[in-house]
PDB file of C-alpha atoms in Angstrom:
ATOM      1  CA  MET A  83     105.998  38.742  57.133  1.00 63.00           C
ATOM      2  CA  ALA A  84     104.915  42.486  57.065  1.00 72.00           C
ATOM      3  CA  ARG A  85     107.895  44.910  57.830  1.00 79.00           C
ATOM      4  CA  TYR A  86     107.417  47.738  60.126  1.00 79.00           C
ATOM      5  CA  LYS A  87     107.705  51.123  58.404  1.00 79.00           C
ATOM      6  CA  ARG A  88     108.640  53.918  60.554  1.00 78.00           C
ATOM      7  CA  PRO A  89     105.868  56.838  60.181  1.00 76.00           C
ATOM      8  CA  VAL A  90     107.243  59.696  58.126  1.00 71.00           C
ATOM      9  CA  LYS A  91     107.069  63.111  60.040  1.00 70.00           C
ATOM     10  CA  GLU A  92     106.324  66.275  58.232  1.00 65.00           C
ATOM     11  CA  SER A  93     109.320  68.528  58.654  1.00 65.00           C
ATOM     12  CA  VAL A  94     108.213  71.730  60.264  1.00 62.00           C
ATOM     13  CA  ASP A  95     110.582  74.624  59.900  1.00 69.00           C
ATOM     14  CA  PRO A  96     110.953  75.906  63.472  1.00 67.00           C
ATOM     15  CA  TYR A  97     112.119  79.368  62.132  1.00 70.00           C
ATOM     16  CA  LYS A  98     109.393  79.977  59.878  1.00 76.00           C
ATOM     17  CA  ALA A  99     106.549  82.305  61.019  1.00 76.00           C
ATOM     18  CA  ALA A 100     103.200  80.692  61.622  1.00 80.00           C
ATOM     19  CA  PRO A 101     100.682  81.743  59.055  1.00 88.00           C
ATOM     20  CA  LEU A 102      98.010  84.328  60.228  1.00 93.00           C
ATOM     21  CA  PRO A 103      94.832  82.758  61.475  1.00 93.00           C
ATOM     22  CA  VAL A 104      92.607  84.271  58.796  1.00 94.00           C
ATOM     23  CA  ASP A 105      90.149  81.235  59.163  1.00 95.00           C
ATOM     24  CA  ARG A 106      89.429  82.454  62.765  1.00 96.00           C
ATOM     25  CA  PRO A 107      87.761  85.930  63.728  1.00 97.00           C
ATOM     26  CA  ALA A 108      90.008  88.598  64.789  1.00 96.00           C
ATOM     27  CA  ALA A 109      89.453  91.473  67.136  1.00 95.00           C
ATOM     28  CA  VAL A 110      90.543  95.173  66.868  1.00 93.00           C
ATOM     29  CA  TYR A 111      91.189  96.712  70.250  1.00 92.00           C
ATOM     30  CA  TYR A 112      90.765 100.616  70.539  1.00 87.00           C
ATOM     31  CA  ARG A 113      91.738 102.628  73.588  1.00 84.00           C
ATOM     32  CA  GLN A 114      92.300 106.442  74.250  1.00 76.00           C
ATOM     33  CA  SER A 115      93.431 107.605  77.633  1.00 64.00           C
ATOM     34  CA  THR A 116      91.192 110.753  77.939  1.00 55.00           C
ATOM     35  CA  GLU A 117      88.041 111.940  76.525  1.00 59.00           C
ATOM     36  CA  ALA A 118      89.968 114.838  74.888  1.00 54.00           C
ATOM     37  CA  GLN A 119      91.903 112.441  72.732  1.00 55.00           C
ATOM     38  CA  ILE A 120      88.878 110.790  71.138  1.00 58.00           C
ATOM     39  CA  GLY A 121      88.402 111.756  67.536  1.00 56.00           C
ATOM     40  CA  ASN A 122      92.068 112.638  66.864  1.00 54.00           C
ATOM     41  CA  ILE A 123      94.291 110.956  64.254  1.00 54.00           C
ATOM     42  CA  SER A 124      95.010 108.087  66.663  1.00 56.00           C
ATOM     43  CA  THR A 125      91.392 107.061  66.653  1.00 57.00           C
ATOM     44  CA  THR A 126      91.493 106.723  62.815  1.00 57.00           C
ATOM     45  CA  LEU A 127      94.625 104.721  62.949  1.00 62.00           C
ATOM     46  CA  GLN A 128      93.326 102.360  65.774  1.00 62.00           C
ATOM     47  CA  THR A 129      89.901 101.903  64.089  1.00 66.00           C
ATOM     48  CA  VAL A 130      89.596 102.350  60.392  1.00 69.00           C
ATOM     49  CA  ASP A 131      93.176 101.708  59.344  1.00 83.00           C
ATOM     50  CA  LEU A 132      93.453  98.596  61.327  1.00 88.00           C
ATOM     51  CA  ILE A 133      90.354  97.129  60.027  1.00 89.00           C
ATOM     52  CA  GLU A 134      91.420  97.971  56.536  1.00 91.00           C
ATOM     53  CA  HIS A 135      94.830  96.303  57.201  1.00 91.00           C
ATOM     54  CA  LEU A 136      93.200  93.080  58.365  1.00 93.00           C
ATOM     55  CA  LEU A 137      90.893  93.031  55.326  1.00 93.00           C
ATOM     56  CA  LYS A 138      93.871  93.337  53.031  1.00 93.00           C
ATOM     57  CA  LEU A 139      95.488  90.370  55.001  1.00 94.00           C
ATOM     58  CA  GLY A 140      92.511  88.137  54.176  1.00 94.00           C
ATOM     59  CA  TRP A 141      89.913  88.531  56.735  1.00 94.00           C
ATOM     60  CA  ILE A 142      86.342  89.175  55.987  1.00 95.00           C
ATOM     61  CA  ARG A 143      84.699  92.147  57.597  1.00 94.00           C
ATOM     62  CA  GLU A 144      81.963  89.897  59.436  1.00 95.00           C
ATOM     63  CA  ASN A 145      84.930  88.162  61.128  1.00 96.00           C
ATOM     64  CA  ILE A 146      86.420  91.267  62.689  1.00 95.00           C
ATOM     65  CA  TYR A 147      85.170  92.420  66.026  1.00 95.00           C
ATOM     66  CA  MET A 148      85.656  96.089  66.692  1.00 93.00           C
ATOM     67  CA  ILE A 149      86.201  96.515  70.446  1.00 92.00           C
ATOM     68  CA  ASP A 150      86.034 100.341  71.238  1.00 88.00           C
ATOM     69  CA  MET A 151      84.329 100.536  74.730  1.00 88.00           C
ATOM     70  CA  ASP A 152      87.645 101.845  76.344  1.00 85.00           C
ATOM     71  CA  ALA A 153      87.680 105.351  74.883  1.00 82.00           C
ATOM     72  CA  GLY A 154      88.747 107.683  77.633  1.00 78.00           C
ATOM     73  CA  ILE A 155      90.071 104.880  79.925  1.00 85.00           C
ATOM     74  CA  SER A 156      93.554 104.688  81.152  1.00 82.00           C
ATOM     75  CA  GLY A 157      95.704 101.737  80.269  1.00 80.00           C
ATOM     76  CA  THR A 158      96.906 101.590  83.809  1.00 81.00           C
ATOM     77  CA  LYS A 159      93.539 100.102  84.955  1.00 88.00           C
ATOM     78  CA  THR A 160      93.087  96.433  85.370  1.00 91.00           C
ATOM     79  CA  ILE A 161      91.480  94.091  82.924  1.00 91.00           C
ATOM     80  CA  GLU A 162      88.176  94.076  84.900  1.00 94.00           C
ATOM     81  CA  GLU A 163      88.127  97.737  85.169  1.00 93.00           C
ATOM     82  CA  ARG A 164      87.981  98.219  81.484  1.00 92.00           C
ATOM     83  CA  PRO A 165      84.787  96.953  79.687  1.00 94.00           C
ATOM     84  CA  GLY A 166      86.635  96.649  76.295  1.00 93.00           C
ATOM     85  CA  MET A 167      89.673  94.717  77.706  1.00 92.00           C
ATOM     86  CA  SER A 168      87.293  92.600  79.833  1.00 95.00           C
ATOM     87  CA  MET A 169      85.267  91.658  76.753  1.00 96.00           C
ATOM     88  CA  LEU A 170      88.602  91.125  74.759  1.00 95.00           C
ATOM     89  CA  TYR A 171      89.780  88.782  77.382  1.00 96.00           C
ATOM     90  CA  ASP A 172      86.550  86.826  77.400  1.00 97.00           C
ATOM     91  CA  LEU A 173      86.825  86.546  73.645  1.00 97.00           C
ATOM     92  CA  ILE A 174      90.416  84.948  74.151  1.00 97.00           C
ATOM     93  CA  GLU A 175      89.458  82.763  76.926  1.00 97.00           C
ATOM     94  CA  ASN A 176      86.296  81.367  74.970  1.00 97.00           C
ATOM     95  CA  ASN A 177      88.417  80.524  71.840  1.00 96.00           C
ATOM     96  CA  THR A 178      86.325  83.053  69.972  1.00 96.00           C
ATOM     97  CA  ILE A 179      89.233  84.777  68.158  1.00 97.00           C
ATOM     98  CA  GLY A 180      92.473  83.870  66.681  1.00 96.00           C
ATOM     99  CA  LEU A 181      94.121  87.407  66.606  1.00 96.00           C
ATOM    100  CA  VAL A 182      93.802  90.704  68.325  1.00 96.00           C
ATOM    101  CA  ALA A 183      95.214  93.798  66.669  1.00 94.00           C
ATOM    102  CA  ALA A 184      95.950  97.131  68.085  1.00 92.00           C
ATOM    103  CA  GLN A 185      97.784 100.243  67.047  1.00 87.00           C
ATOM    104  CA  ASP A 186     100.625  99.546  69.578  1.00 86.00           C
ATOM    105  CA  VAL A 187     101.317  97.627  72.646  1.00 87.00           C
ATOM    106  CA  ASP A 188     100.744 100.533  74.745  1.00 85.00           C
ATOM    107  CA  ARG A 189      97.058 100.461  73.828  1.00 85.00           C
ATOM    108  CA  PHE A 190      96.796  97.302  75.763  1.00 88.00           C
ATOM    109  CA  PHE A 191      98.615  98.146  78.979  1.00 86.00           C
ATOM    110  CA  ARG A 192     100.579 100.782  80.788  1.00 81.00           C
ATOM    111  CA  ASP A 193     100.931  98.531  83.843  1.00 81.00           C
ATOM    112  CA  LEU A 194     103.932  99.301  85.973  1.00 81.00           C
ATOM    113  CA  THR A 195     103.533  95.943  87.820  1.00 84.00           C
ATOM    114  CA  MET A 196     103.192  93.892  84.806  1.00 85.00           C
ATOM    115  CA  ILE A 197     100.617  91.698  86.385  1.00 91.00           C
ATOM    116  CA  GLN A 198      97.729  92.546  83.940  1.00 92.00           C
ATOM    117  CA  THR A 199     100.255  92.180  81.118  1.00 92.00           C
ATOM    118  CA  ASN A 200     101.267  88.769  82.139  1.00 94.00           C
ATOM    119  CA  ILE A 201      97.759  87.675  82.697  1.00 95.00           C
ATOM    120  CA  PHE A 202      96.873  88.822  79.178  1.00 95.00           C
ATOM    121  CA  LEU A 203      99.978  87.013  77.792  1.00 95.00           C
ATOM    122  CA  ASP A 204      99.084  83.869  79.379  1.00 96.00           C
ATOM    123  CA  ALA A 205      95.816  83.779  78.009  1.00 97.00           C
ATOM    124  CA  CYS A 206      96.909  84.506  74.556  1.00 96.00           C
ATOM    125  CA  LYS A 207      99.583  81.812  74.673  1.00 96.00           C
ATOM    126  CA  ARG A 208      97.196  79.115  76.199  1.00 96.00           C
ATOM    127  CA  LYS A 209      94.594  79.944  73.657  1.00 96.00           C
ATOM    128  CA  ASN A 210      96.991  80.254  70.549  1.00 96.00           C
ATOM    129  CA  VAL A 211      95.853  83.988  69.983  1.00 97.00           C
ATOM    130  CA  GLN A 212      98.441  86.117  67.970  1.00 97.00           C
ATOM    131  CA  VAL A 213      98.815  89.728  68.914  1.00 96.00           C
ATOM    132  CA  MET A 214      99.389  92.132  65.958  1.00 94.00           C
ATOM    133  CA  THR A 215     100.483  95.774  65.712  1.00 91.00           C
ATOM    134  CA  PRO A 216     101.300  97.403  62.459  1.00 84.00           C
ATOM    135  CA  HIS A 217     105.048  96.677  63.051  1.00 88.00           C
ATOM    136  CA  MET A 218     104.977  93.294  64.617  1.00 91.00           C
ATOM    137  CA  VAL A 219     103.076  89.993  64.915  1.00 94.00           C
ATOM    138  CA  TYR A 220     103.575  88.345  68.320  1.00 95.00           C
ATOM    139  CA  ASP A 221     103.119  84.573  68.127  1.00 96.00           C
ATOM    140  CA  PHE A 222     103.513  83.337  71.714  1.00 95.00           C
ATOM    141  CA  GLN A 223     103.117  79.614  70.773  1.00 93.00           C
ATOM    142  CA  HIS A 224     105.924  79.783  68.083  1.00 93.00           C
ATOM    143  CA  PRO A 225     108.112  76.724  68.605  1.00 88.00           C
ATOM    144  CA  THR A 226     111.446  78.576  68.657  1.00 88.00           C
ATOM    145  CA  MET A 227     110.528  82.213  68.915  1.00 91.00           C
ATOM    146  CA  GLY A 228     107.542  82.082  71.379  1.00 92.00           C
ATOM    147  CA  ALA A 229     109.534  83.045  74.398  1.00 94.00           C
ATOM    148  CA  TYR A 230     111.163  85.833  72.539  1.00 94.00           C
ATOM    149  CA  TYR A 231     107.859  87.291  71.462  1.00 95.00           C
ATOM    150  CA  MET A 232     106.765  87.141  75.038  1.00 95.00           C
ATOM    151  CA  LYS A 233     109.709  89.080  76.239  1.00 95.00           C
ATOM    152  CA  LEU A 234     109.417  91.511  73.431  1.00 94.00           C
ATOM    153  CA  PHE A 235     105.866  92.164  74.256  1.00 93.00           C
ATOM    154  CA  ARG A 236     106.639  92.551  77.982  1.00 93.00           C
ATOM    155  CA  ASP A 237     109.374  95.072  77.105  1.00 92.00           C
ATOM    156  CA  ASP A 238     107.339  96.999  74.967  1.00 90.00           C
ATOM    157  CA  ALA A 239     104.524  97.189  77.624  1.00 89.00           C
ATOM    158  CA  GLN A 240     107.069  98.039  80.347  1.00 88.00           C
ATOM    159  CA  ARG A 241     108.369 100.915  78.118  1.00 87.00           C
ATOM    160  CA  ALA A 242     104.839 102.165  77.753  1.00 82.00           C
ATOM    161  CA  ALA A 243     104.312 102.233  81.527  1.00 78.00           C
ATOM    162  CA  ASP A 244     107.764 103.792  82.145  1.00 80.00           C
ATOM    163  CA  PHE A 245     106.952 106.632  79.705  1.00 68.00           C
ATOM    164  CA  LEU A 246     103.828 107.350  81.409  1.00 64.00           C
ATOM    165  CA  GLU A 247     105.299 107.246  84.694  1.00 64.00           C
ATOM    166  CA  TYR A 248     108.591 108.975  84.230  1.00 56.00           C
ATOM    167  CA  HIS A 249     107.908 111.261  81.508  1.00 53.00           C
ATOM    168  CA  ILE A 250     104.260 112.306  81.616  1.00 56.00           C
ATOM    169  CA  LYS A 251     103.678 112.187  85.330  1.00 58.00           C
ATOM    170  CA  GLY A 252     107.119 113.153  86.348  1.00 56.00           C
ATOM    171  CA  ARG A 253     108.644 115.723  84.059  1.00 59.00           C
ATOM    172  CA  LEU A 254     105.642 117.232  82.226  1.00 57.00           C
ATOM    173  CA  ARG A 255     103.435 117.509  85.278  1.00 61.00           C
ATOM    174  CA  LYS A 256     106.059 119.001  87.406  1.00 62.00           C
ATOM    175  CA  SER A 257     106.897 121.518  84.461  1.00 64.00           C
ATOM    176  CA  ARG A 258     103.194 122.362  84.322  1.00 64.00           C
ATOM    177  CA  GLU A 259     103.080 122.860  88.108  1.00 68.00           C
ATOM    178  CA  TYR A 260     105.955 125.094  88.048  1.00 64.00           C
ATOM    179  CA  LEU A 261     104.514 127.281  85.312  1.00 69.00           C
ATOM    180  CA  ILE A 262     101.215 127.668  87.417  1.00 71.00           C
ATOM    181  CA  GLU A 263     103.199 128.534  90.494  1.00 73.00           C
ATOM    182  CA  GLN A 264     104.911 131.389  88.582  1.00 73.00           C
ATOM    183  CA  GLY A 265     101.463 132.660  87.464  1.00 78.00           C
ATOM    184  CA  LYS A 266     102.236 131.651  83.871  1.00 74.00           C
ATOM    185  CA  TRP A 267      99.954 130.138  81.245  1.00 73.00           C
ATOM    186  CA  ALA A 268     100.406 126.205  81.563  1.00 67.00           C
ATOM    187  CA  GLY A 269      98.644 125.132  78.467  1.00 68.00           C
ATOM    188  CA  ARG A 270      95.133 124.856  79.729  1.00 68.00           C
ATOM    189  CA  THR A 271      92.119 126.571  78.329  1.00 69.00           C
ATOM    190  CA  ILE A 272      91.407 130.028  79.530  1.00 67.00           C
ATOM    191  CA  PRO A 273      87.769 130.717  80.569  1.00 67.00           C
ATOM    192  CA  LEU A 274      85.944 133.451  78.806  1.00 70.00           C
ATOM    193  CA  GLY A 275      86.062 136.929  80.304  1.00 69.00           C
ATOM    194  CA  TYR A 276      89.755 136.403  81.534  1.00 58.00           C
ATOM    195  CA  MET A 277      91.360 137.483  78.285  1.00 55.00           C
TER     196      MET A 277
END
């Protein structure tokens, strides 16, 4: 009589980071808020340096999608209002990519309501897409750390939205308006002939 043998389970370390999905394509997402910022050092960091970083990690150039249609578009806009973000979302939903990289979380969203951020997070979690910045890899499907990575991503996105709302729109804009009311230079270009 044959004896039943219990199947041997492979032990998975729940605290070990999942390997990067170098066997699946990756996307690099680039966004600048205004036309004036295009071409600055941030453009190089978001495009050239991120691609080089992915190549060093094991991706081949043909498997890296550069999504750069959101130059000059605010991160406060919805996914559908940004052609690049819309394309990135479709790549995630269609299981085309395994990782998306950006220079920082604020490149993805500056959404005070956090609605768009959560839609993006849900898609990444459902489709097992990791999100990478130069400082962190967010793995939303990690067995023990997934919820923590989701909270961390939300917190980073909230900080980016708060900075825009309270510092840029609040303090800096009010300071500029005050200088203009006083008849002083507020940092804008001076038309020729007025010097």
